[in-house]
Short mmCIF file of C-alpha atoms (C1' of nucleotides) in Angstrom, two decimals:
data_model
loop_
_atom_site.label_atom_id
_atom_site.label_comp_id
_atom_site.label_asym_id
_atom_site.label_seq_id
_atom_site.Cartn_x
_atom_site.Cartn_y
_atom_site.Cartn_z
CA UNK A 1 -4.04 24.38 24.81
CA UNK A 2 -5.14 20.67 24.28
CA UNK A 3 -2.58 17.93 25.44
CA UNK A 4 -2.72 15.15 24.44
CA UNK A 5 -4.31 12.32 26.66
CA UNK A 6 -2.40 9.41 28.35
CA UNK A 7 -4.34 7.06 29.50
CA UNK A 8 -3.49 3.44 30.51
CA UNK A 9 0.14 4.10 31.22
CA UNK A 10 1.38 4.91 27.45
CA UNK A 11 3.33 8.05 27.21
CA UNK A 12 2.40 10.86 24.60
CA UNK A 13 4.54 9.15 22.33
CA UNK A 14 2.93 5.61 22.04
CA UNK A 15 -0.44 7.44 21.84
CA UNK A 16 0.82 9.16 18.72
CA UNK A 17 2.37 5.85 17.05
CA UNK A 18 -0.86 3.94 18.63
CA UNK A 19 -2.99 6.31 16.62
CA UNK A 20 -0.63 6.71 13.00
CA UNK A 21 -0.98 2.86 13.07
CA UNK A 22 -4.93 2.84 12.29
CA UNK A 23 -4.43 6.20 10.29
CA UNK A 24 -1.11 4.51 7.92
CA UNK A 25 -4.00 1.17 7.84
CA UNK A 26 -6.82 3.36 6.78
CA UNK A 27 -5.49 5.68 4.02
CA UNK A 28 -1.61 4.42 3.69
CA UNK A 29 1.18 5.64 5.12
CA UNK A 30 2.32 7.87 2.33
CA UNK A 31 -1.53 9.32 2.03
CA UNK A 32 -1.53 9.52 5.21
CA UNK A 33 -0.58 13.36 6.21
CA UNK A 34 0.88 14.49 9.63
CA UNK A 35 -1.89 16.73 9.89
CA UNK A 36 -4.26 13.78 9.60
CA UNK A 37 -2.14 12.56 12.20
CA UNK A 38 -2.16 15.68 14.22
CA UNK A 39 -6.23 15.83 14.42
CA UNK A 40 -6.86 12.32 14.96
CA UNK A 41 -4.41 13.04 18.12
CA UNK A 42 -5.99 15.95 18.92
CA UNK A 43 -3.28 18.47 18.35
CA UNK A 44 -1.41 20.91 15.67
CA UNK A 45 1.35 19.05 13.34
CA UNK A 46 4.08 20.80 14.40
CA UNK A 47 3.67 19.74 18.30
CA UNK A 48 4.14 15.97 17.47
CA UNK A 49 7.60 16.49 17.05
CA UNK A 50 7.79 16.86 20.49
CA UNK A 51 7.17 13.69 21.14
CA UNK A 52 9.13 12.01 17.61
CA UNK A 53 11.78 12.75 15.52
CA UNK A 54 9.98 12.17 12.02
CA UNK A 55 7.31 10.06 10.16
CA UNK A 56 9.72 7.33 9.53
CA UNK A 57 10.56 7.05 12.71
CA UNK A 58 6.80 6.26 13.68
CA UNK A 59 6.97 3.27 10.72
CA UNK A 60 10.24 1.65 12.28
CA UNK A 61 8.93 1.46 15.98
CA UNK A 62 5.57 -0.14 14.00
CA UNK A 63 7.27 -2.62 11.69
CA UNK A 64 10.17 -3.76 14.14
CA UNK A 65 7.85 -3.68 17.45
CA UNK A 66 5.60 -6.05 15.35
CA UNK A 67 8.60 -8.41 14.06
CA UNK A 68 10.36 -8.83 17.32
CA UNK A 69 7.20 -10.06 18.45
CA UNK A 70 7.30 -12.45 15.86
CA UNK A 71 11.16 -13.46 16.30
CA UNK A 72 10.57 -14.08 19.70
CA UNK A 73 7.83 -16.33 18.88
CA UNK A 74 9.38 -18.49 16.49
CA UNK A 75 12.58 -18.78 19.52
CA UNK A 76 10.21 -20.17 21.65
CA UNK A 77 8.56 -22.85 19.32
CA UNK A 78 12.00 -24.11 17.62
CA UNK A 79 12.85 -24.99 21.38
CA UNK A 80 10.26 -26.75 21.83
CA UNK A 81 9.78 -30.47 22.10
CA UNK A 82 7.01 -31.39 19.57
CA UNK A 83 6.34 -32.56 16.25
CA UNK A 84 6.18 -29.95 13.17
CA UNK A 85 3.08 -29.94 12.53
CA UNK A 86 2.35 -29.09 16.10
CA UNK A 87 4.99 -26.33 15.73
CA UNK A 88 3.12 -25.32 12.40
CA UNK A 89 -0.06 -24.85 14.42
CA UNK A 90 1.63 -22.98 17.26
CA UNK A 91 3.06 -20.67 14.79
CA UNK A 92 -0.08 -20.45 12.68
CA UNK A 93 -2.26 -19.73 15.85
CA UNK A 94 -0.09 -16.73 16.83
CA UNK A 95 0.04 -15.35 13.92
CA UNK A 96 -3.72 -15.06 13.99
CA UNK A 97 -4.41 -14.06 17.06
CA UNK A 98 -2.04 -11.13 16.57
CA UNK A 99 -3.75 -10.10 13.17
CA UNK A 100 -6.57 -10.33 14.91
CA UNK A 101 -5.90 -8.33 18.33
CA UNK A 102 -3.16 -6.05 17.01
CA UNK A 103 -4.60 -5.24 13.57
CA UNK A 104 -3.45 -2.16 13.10
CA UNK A 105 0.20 -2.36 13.45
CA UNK A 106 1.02 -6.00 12.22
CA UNK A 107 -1.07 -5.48 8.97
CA UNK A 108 0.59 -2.15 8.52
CA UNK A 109 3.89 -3.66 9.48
CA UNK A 110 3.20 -5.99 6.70
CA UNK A 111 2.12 -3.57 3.57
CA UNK A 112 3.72 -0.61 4.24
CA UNK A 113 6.81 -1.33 5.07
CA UNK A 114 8.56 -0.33 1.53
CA UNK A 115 8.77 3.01 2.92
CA UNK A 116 11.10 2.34 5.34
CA UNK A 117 14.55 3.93 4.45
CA UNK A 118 18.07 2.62 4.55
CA UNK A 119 19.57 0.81 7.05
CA UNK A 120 16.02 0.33 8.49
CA UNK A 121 14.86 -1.20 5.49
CA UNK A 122 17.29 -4.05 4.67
CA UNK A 123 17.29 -4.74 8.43
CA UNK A 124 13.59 -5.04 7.81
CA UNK A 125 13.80 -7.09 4.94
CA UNK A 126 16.80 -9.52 6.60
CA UNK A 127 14.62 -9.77 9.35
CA UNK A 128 11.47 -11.14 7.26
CA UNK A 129 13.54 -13.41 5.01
CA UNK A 130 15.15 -15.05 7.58
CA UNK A 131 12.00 -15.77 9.92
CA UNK A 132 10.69 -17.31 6.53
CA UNK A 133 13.61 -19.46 6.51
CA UNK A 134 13.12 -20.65 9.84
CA UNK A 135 9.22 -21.26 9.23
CA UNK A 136 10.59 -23.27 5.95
CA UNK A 137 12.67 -25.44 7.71
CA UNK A 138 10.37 -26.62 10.16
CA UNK A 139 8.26 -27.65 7.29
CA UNK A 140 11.10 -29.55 5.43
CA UNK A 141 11.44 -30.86 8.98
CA UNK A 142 7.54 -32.65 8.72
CA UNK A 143 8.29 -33.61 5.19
CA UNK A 144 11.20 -35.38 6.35
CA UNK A 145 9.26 -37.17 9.05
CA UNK A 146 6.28 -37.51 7.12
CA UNK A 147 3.95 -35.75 8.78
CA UNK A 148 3.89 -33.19 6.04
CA UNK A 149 3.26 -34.66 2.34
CA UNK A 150 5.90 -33.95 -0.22
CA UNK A 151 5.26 -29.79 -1.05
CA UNK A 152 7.63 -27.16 -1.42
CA UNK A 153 8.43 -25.97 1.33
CA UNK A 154 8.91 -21.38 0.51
CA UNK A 155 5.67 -21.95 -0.77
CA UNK A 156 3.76 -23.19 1.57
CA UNK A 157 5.18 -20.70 4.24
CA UNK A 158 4.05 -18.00 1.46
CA UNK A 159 0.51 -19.78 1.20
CA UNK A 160 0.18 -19.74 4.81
CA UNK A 161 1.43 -16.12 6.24
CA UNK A 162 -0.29 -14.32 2.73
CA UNK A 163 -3.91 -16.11 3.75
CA UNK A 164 -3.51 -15.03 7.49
CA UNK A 165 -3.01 -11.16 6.48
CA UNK A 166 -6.57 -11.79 4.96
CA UNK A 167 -8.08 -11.23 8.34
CA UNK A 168 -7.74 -8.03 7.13
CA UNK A 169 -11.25 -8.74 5.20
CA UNK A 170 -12.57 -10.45 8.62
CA UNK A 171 -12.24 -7.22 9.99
CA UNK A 172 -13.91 -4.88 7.50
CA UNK A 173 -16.47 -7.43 7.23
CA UNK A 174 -20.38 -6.55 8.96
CA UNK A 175 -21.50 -9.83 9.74
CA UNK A 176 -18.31 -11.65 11.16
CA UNK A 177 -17.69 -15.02 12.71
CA UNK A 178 -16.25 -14.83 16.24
CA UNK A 179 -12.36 -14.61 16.19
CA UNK A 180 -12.52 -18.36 17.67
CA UNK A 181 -14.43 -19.48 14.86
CA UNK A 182 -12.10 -17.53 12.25
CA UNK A 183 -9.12 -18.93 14.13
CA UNK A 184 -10.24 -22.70 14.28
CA UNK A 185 -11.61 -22.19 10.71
CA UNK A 186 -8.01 -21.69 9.28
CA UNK A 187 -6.06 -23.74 11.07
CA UNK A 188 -8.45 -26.03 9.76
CA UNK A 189 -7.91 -25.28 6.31
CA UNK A 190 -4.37 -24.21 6.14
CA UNK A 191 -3.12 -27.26 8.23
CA UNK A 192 -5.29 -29.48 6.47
CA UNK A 193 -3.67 -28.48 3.10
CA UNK A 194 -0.30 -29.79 4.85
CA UNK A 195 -0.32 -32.65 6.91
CA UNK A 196 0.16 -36.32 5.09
CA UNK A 197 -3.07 -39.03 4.79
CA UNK B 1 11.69 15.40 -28.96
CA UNK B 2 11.34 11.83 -27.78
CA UNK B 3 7.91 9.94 -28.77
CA UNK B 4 6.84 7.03 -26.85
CA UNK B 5 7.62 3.99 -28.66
CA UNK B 6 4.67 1.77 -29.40
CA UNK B 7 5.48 -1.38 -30.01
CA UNK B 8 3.14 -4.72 -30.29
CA UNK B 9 -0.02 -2.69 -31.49
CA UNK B 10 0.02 -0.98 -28.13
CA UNK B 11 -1.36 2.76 -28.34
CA UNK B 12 0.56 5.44 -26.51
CA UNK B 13 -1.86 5.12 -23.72
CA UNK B 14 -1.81 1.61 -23.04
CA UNK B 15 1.98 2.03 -23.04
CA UNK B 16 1.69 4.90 -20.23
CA UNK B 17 -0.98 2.28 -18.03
CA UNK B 18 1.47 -1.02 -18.67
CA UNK B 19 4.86 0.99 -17.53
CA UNK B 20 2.44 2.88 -14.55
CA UNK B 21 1.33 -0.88 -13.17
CA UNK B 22 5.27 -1.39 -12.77
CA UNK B 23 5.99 2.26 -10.75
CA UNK B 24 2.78 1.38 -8.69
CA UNK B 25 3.29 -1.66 -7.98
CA UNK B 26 7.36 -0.82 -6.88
CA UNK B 27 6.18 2.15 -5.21
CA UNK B 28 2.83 2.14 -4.11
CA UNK B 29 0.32 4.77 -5.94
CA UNK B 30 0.71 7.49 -4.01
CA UNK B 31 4.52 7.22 -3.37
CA UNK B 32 4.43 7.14 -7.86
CA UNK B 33 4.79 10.52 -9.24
CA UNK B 34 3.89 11.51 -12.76
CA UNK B 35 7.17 12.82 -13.45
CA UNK B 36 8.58 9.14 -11.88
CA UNK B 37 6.38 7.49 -14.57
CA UNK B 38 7.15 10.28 -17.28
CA UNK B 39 11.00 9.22 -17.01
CA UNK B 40 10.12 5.35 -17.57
CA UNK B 41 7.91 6.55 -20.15
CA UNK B 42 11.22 8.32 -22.01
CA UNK B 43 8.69 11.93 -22.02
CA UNK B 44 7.84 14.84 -19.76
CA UNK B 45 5.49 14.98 -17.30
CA UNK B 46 3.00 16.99 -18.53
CA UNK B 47 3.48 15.25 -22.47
CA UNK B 48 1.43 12.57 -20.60
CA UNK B 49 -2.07 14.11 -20.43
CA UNK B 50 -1.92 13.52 -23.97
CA UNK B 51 -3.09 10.62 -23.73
CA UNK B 52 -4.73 10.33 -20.19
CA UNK B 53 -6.65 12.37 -18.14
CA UNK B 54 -5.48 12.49 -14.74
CA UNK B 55 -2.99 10.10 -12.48
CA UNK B 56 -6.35 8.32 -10.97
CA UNK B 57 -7.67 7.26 -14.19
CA UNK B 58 -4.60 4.97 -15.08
CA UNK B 59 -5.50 3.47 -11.70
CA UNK B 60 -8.94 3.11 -13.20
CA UNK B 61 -7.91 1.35 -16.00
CA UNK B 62 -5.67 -1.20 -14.17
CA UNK B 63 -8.30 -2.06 -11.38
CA UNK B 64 -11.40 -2.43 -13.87
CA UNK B 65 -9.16 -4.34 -16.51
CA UNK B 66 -8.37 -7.16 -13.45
CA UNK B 67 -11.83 -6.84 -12.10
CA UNK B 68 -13.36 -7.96 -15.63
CA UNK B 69 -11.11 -10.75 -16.34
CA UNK B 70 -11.98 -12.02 -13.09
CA UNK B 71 -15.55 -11.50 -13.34
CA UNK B 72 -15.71 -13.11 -17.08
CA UNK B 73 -14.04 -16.00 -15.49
CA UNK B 74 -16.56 -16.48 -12.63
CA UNK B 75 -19.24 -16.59 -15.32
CA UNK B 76 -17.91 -19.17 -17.07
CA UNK B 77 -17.01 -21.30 -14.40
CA UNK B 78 -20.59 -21.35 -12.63
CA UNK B 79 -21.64 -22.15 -16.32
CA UNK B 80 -20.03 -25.20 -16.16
CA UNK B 81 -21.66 -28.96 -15.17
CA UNK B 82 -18.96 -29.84 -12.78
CA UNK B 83 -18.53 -30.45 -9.07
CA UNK B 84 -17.87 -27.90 -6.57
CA UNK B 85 -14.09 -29.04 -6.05
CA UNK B 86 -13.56 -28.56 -9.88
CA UNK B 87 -15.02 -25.46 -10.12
CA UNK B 88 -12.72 -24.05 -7.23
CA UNK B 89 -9.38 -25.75 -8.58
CA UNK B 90 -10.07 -24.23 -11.75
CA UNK B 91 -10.98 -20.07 -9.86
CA UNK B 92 -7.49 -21.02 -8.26
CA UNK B 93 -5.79 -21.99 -11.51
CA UNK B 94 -6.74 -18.66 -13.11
CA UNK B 95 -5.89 -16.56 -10.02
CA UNK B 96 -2.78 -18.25 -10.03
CA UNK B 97 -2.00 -17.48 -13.58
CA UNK B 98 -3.05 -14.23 -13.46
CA UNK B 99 -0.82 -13.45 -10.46
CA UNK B 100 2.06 -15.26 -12.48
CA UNK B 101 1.31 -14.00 -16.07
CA UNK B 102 0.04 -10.21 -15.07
CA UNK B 103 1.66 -9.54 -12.14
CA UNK B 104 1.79 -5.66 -11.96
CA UNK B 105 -1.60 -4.95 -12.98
CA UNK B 106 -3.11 -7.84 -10.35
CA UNK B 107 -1.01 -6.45 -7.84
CA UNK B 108 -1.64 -3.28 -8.28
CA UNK B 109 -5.08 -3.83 -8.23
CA UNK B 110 -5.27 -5.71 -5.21
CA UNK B 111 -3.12 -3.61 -3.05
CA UNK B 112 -3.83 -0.08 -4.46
CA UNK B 113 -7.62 0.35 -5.49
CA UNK B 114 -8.28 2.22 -1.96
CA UNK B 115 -6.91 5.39 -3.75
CA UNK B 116 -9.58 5.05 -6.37
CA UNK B 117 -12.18 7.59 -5.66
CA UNK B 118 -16.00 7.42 -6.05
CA UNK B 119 -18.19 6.72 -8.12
CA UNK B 120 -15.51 4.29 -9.10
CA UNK B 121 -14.38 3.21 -5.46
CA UNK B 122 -17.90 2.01 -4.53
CA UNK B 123 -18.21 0.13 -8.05
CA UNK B 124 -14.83 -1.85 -7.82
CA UNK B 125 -16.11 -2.72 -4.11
CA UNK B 126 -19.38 -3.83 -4.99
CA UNK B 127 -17.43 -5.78 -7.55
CA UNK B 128 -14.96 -7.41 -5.40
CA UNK B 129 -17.86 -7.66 -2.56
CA UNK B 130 -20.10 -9.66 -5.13
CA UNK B 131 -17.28 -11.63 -6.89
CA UNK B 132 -16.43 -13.01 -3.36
CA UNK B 133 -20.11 -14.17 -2.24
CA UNK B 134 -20.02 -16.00 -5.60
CA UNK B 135 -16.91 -17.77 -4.47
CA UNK B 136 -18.36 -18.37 -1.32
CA UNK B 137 -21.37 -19.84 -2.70
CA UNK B 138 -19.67 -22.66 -5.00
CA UNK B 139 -17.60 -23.46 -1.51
CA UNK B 140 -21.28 -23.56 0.27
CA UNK B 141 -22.65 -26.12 -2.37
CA UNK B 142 -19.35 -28.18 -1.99
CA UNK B 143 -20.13 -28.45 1.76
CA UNK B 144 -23.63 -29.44 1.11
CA UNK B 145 -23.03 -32.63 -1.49
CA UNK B 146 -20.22 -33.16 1.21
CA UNK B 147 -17.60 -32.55 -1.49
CA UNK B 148 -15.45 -30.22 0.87
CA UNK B 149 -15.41 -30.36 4.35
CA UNK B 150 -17.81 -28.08 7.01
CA UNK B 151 -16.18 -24.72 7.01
CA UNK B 152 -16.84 -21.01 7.09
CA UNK B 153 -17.28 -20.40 3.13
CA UNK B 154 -16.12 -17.04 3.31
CA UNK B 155 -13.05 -17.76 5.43
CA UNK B 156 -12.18 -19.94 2.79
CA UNK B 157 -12.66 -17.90 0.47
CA UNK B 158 -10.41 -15.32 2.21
CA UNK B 159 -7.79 -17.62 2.80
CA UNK B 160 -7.88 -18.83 -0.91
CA UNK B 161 -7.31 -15.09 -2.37
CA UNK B 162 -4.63 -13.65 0.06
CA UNK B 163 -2.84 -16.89 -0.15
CA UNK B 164 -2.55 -16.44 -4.16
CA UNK B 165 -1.51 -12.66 -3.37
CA UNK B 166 1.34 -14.12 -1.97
CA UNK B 167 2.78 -14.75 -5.19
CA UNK B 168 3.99 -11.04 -4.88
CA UNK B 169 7.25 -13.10 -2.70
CA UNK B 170 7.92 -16.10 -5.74
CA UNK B 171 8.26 -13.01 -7.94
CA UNK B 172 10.42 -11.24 -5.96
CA UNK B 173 12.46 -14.50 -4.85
CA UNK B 174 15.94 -15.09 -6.52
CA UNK B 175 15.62 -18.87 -6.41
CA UNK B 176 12.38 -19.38 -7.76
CA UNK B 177 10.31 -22.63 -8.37
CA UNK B 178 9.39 -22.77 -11.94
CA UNK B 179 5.69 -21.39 -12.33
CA UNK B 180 4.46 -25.29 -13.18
CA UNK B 181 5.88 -26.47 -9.72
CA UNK B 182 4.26 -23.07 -8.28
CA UNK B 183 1.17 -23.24 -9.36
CA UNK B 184 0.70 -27.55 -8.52
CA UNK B 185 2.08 -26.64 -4.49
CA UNK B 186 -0.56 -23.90 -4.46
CA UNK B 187 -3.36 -26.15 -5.61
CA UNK B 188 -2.19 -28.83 -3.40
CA UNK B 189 -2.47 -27.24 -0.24
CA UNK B 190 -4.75 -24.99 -0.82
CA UNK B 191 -7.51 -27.50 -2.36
CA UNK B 192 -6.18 -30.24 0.46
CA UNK B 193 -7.05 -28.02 3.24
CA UNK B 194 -10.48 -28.01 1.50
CA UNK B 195 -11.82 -31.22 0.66
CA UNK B 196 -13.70 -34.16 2.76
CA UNK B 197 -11.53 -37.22 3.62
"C1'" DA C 1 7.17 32.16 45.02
"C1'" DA C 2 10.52 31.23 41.64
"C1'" DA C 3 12.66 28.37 38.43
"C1'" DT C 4 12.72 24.56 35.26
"C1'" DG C 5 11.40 21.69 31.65
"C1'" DG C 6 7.68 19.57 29.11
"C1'" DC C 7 4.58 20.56 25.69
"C1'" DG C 8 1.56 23.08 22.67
"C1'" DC C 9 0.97 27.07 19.63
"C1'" DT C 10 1.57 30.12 15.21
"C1'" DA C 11 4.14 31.09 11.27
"C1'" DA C 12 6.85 29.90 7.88
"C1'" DC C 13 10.25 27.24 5.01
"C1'" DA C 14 11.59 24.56 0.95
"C1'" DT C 15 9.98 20.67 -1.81
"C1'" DT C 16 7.18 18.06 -4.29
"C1'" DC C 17 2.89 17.19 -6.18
"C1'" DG C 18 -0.80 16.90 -10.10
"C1'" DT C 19 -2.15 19.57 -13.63
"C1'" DT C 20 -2.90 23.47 -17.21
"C1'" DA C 21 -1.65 26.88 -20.81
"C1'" DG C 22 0.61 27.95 -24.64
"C1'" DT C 23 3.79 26.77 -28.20
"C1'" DA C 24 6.67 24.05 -31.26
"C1'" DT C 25 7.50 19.97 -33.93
"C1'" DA C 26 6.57 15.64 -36.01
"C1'" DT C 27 3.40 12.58 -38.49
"C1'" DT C 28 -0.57 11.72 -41.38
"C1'" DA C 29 -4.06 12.96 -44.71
"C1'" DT C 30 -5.30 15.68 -48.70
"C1'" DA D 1 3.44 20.46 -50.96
"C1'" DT D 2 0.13 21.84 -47.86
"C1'" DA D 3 -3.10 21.36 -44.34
"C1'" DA D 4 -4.50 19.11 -40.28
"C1'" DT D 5 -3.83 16.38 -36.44
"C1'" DA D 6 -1.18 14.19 -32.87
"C1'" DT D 7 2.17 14.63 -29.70
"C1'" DA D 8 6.01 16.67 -27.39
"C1'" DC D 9 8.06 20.68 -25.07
"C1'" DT D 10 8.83 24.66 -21.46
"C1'" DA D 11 7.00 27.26 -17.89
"C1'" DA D 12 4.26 27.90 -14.37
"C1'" DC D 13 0.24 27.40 -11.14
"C1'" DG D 14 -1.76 26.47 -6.55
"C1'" DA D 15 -2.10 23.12 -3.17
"C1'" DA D 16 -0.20 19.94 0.02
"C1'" DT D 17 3.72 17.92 2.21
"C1'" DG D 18 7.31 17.15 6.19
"C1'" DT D 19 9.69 19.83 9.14
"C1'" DT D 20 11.94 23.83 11.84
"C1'" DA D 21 12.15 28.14 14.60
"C1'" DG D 22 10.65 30.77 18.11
"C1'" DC D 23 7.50 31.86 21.57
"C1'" DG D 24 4.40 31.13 25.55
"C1'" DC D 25 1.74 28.38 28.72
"C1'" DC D 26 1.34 25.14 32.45
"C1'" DA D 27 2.72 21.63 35.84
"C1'" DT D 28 6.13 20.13 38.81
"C1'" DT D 29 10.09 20.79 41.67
"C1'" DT D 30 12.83 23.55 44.66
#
DNA sequence: AAATGGCGCTAACATTCGTTAGTATATTAT
DNA sequence: ATAATATACTAACGAATGTTAGCGCCATTT
């Protein structure tokens, strides 16, 4: 009988979601099978439900896990004492870093989280339209001040989180840049599209 | 019995791949059953292999279909006798356009083509693989006649398509910009955060 | 040593899936 | 009008899906 391994202090159950978030990236989480699931664990389907009540279940604790991060981000830069384009860059440099050291779960937080169902899914989708919001309005903020030039405001918070989930690309490329590089590489660009001259 | 309605000099077929890009892109392609696309086709599900051969092939259709226009487009732009910075603003302007003007089948064949299989998967890879190291290169020549400023070409070029993906959220706003307004934003950030100043 | 609870197994279930076979009807060509 | 073709239908298939039930092993606690 083969249990399944917990190492580094995650119980069973955080090994299965840890592992359904690179299978739900790889093949999608409807493609994705609990029996894929089960083998990359390392076990027969029917024992993960032990350890969770459904595959749902293993989506919500991805996509809210991932976007409480992200709430709890923006907190602390709204409080801050700085300019918006500073705030921008704060924002922007998180964002990266987190595509780029927890790729699995924010980029399938990101695509796949139509299949969440009801209640989890408007709560989702609240969630994600307000954030935007709150990115918005610290860009109508710069424009005010004019430190950002005269754009609208949705879409540049569109232009900017859409290019970030294209780390996805960094990743799958063979010959990549260090994640420094890629990091100061973007904020180069996407700030640079912003900021007044 | 209930024939599909062809309107516009559309054959049955392309009226089965046009009301499929809608289902996949709600959906997702897996998550899209035949007998889903057989009810917003007005028919049964099996009156549908009529006129294709299998579920994968619409996807097929819809991913080569984008992946030409695009392609045709790159030729003619690298034909052209204009500077770097033109060259790009007018790839962006057609991306954008596209994503406005054909939004289900560009979405769908950004998002779904993994479920492609091969020989076809491999093809529309090599496609998008080559299509993007032409991109890069126009960036690279920018860089070198100083045009656009020193950056990681295909970063760039990364940030440039997933930003334009993000048009997926205008469409789906409820206040939207008009496309005009849409499209000048993009280009102004996106081609700011570019050039040499 | 015995008891308890955590955890994995096999077997099976009801659905849903893409697709095929065979047949009937509608449209087009002769 | 008749023949031929295109297109729709019903019925059914085998495979795959998420999930449950019931049983037994193993580690920890008593």
């Amino acid at each position: 009988m083969a249990r399944i391994k917990t190492e580094n202090n995650l119980t069973r159950k955080e090994v299965i979601v840890s592992k359904a978030a690179t299978l739900f990236r790889e093949k999608g989480f409807k493609a994705a099978s609990m029996r894929d699931l089960a083998e990359a664990v390392g076990v027969e389907a029917a024992s993960l439900y032990n350890h969770i009540k459904s595959k749902t279940e293993i989506l919500h604790e991805l996509c809210f896990s991932v976007a409480n991060r992200f709430l709890h981000k923006i907190d602390e830069v709204e409080a801050e004492q700085s300019g918006s384009v500073a705030k921008i860059e704060k924002l922007l440099r998180f964002h990266i870093n987190e595509m780029i050291h927890h790729y699995e779960e924010v980029y399938v937080s990101d695509r796949e989280w139509k299949h969440l169902s009801d209640p989890y899914l408007s709560n989702f989708q609240n969630q994600r339209r307000i954030y935007r919001k709150r990115f918005a309005a610290i860009i109508e903020t710069g424009i005010y001040k004019n430190e950002i030039k005269k754009i609208d405001a949705p879409t540049a918070v569109l232009i900017m989180l859409h290019a970030i989930s294209g780390i996805e690309s960094w990743h799958r490329s063979t010959q990549k840049i260090t994640a420094e590089e890629l990091e100061e590489n973007m904020i180069s660009i996407l700030v640079g599209g912003l900021v007044n001259r």
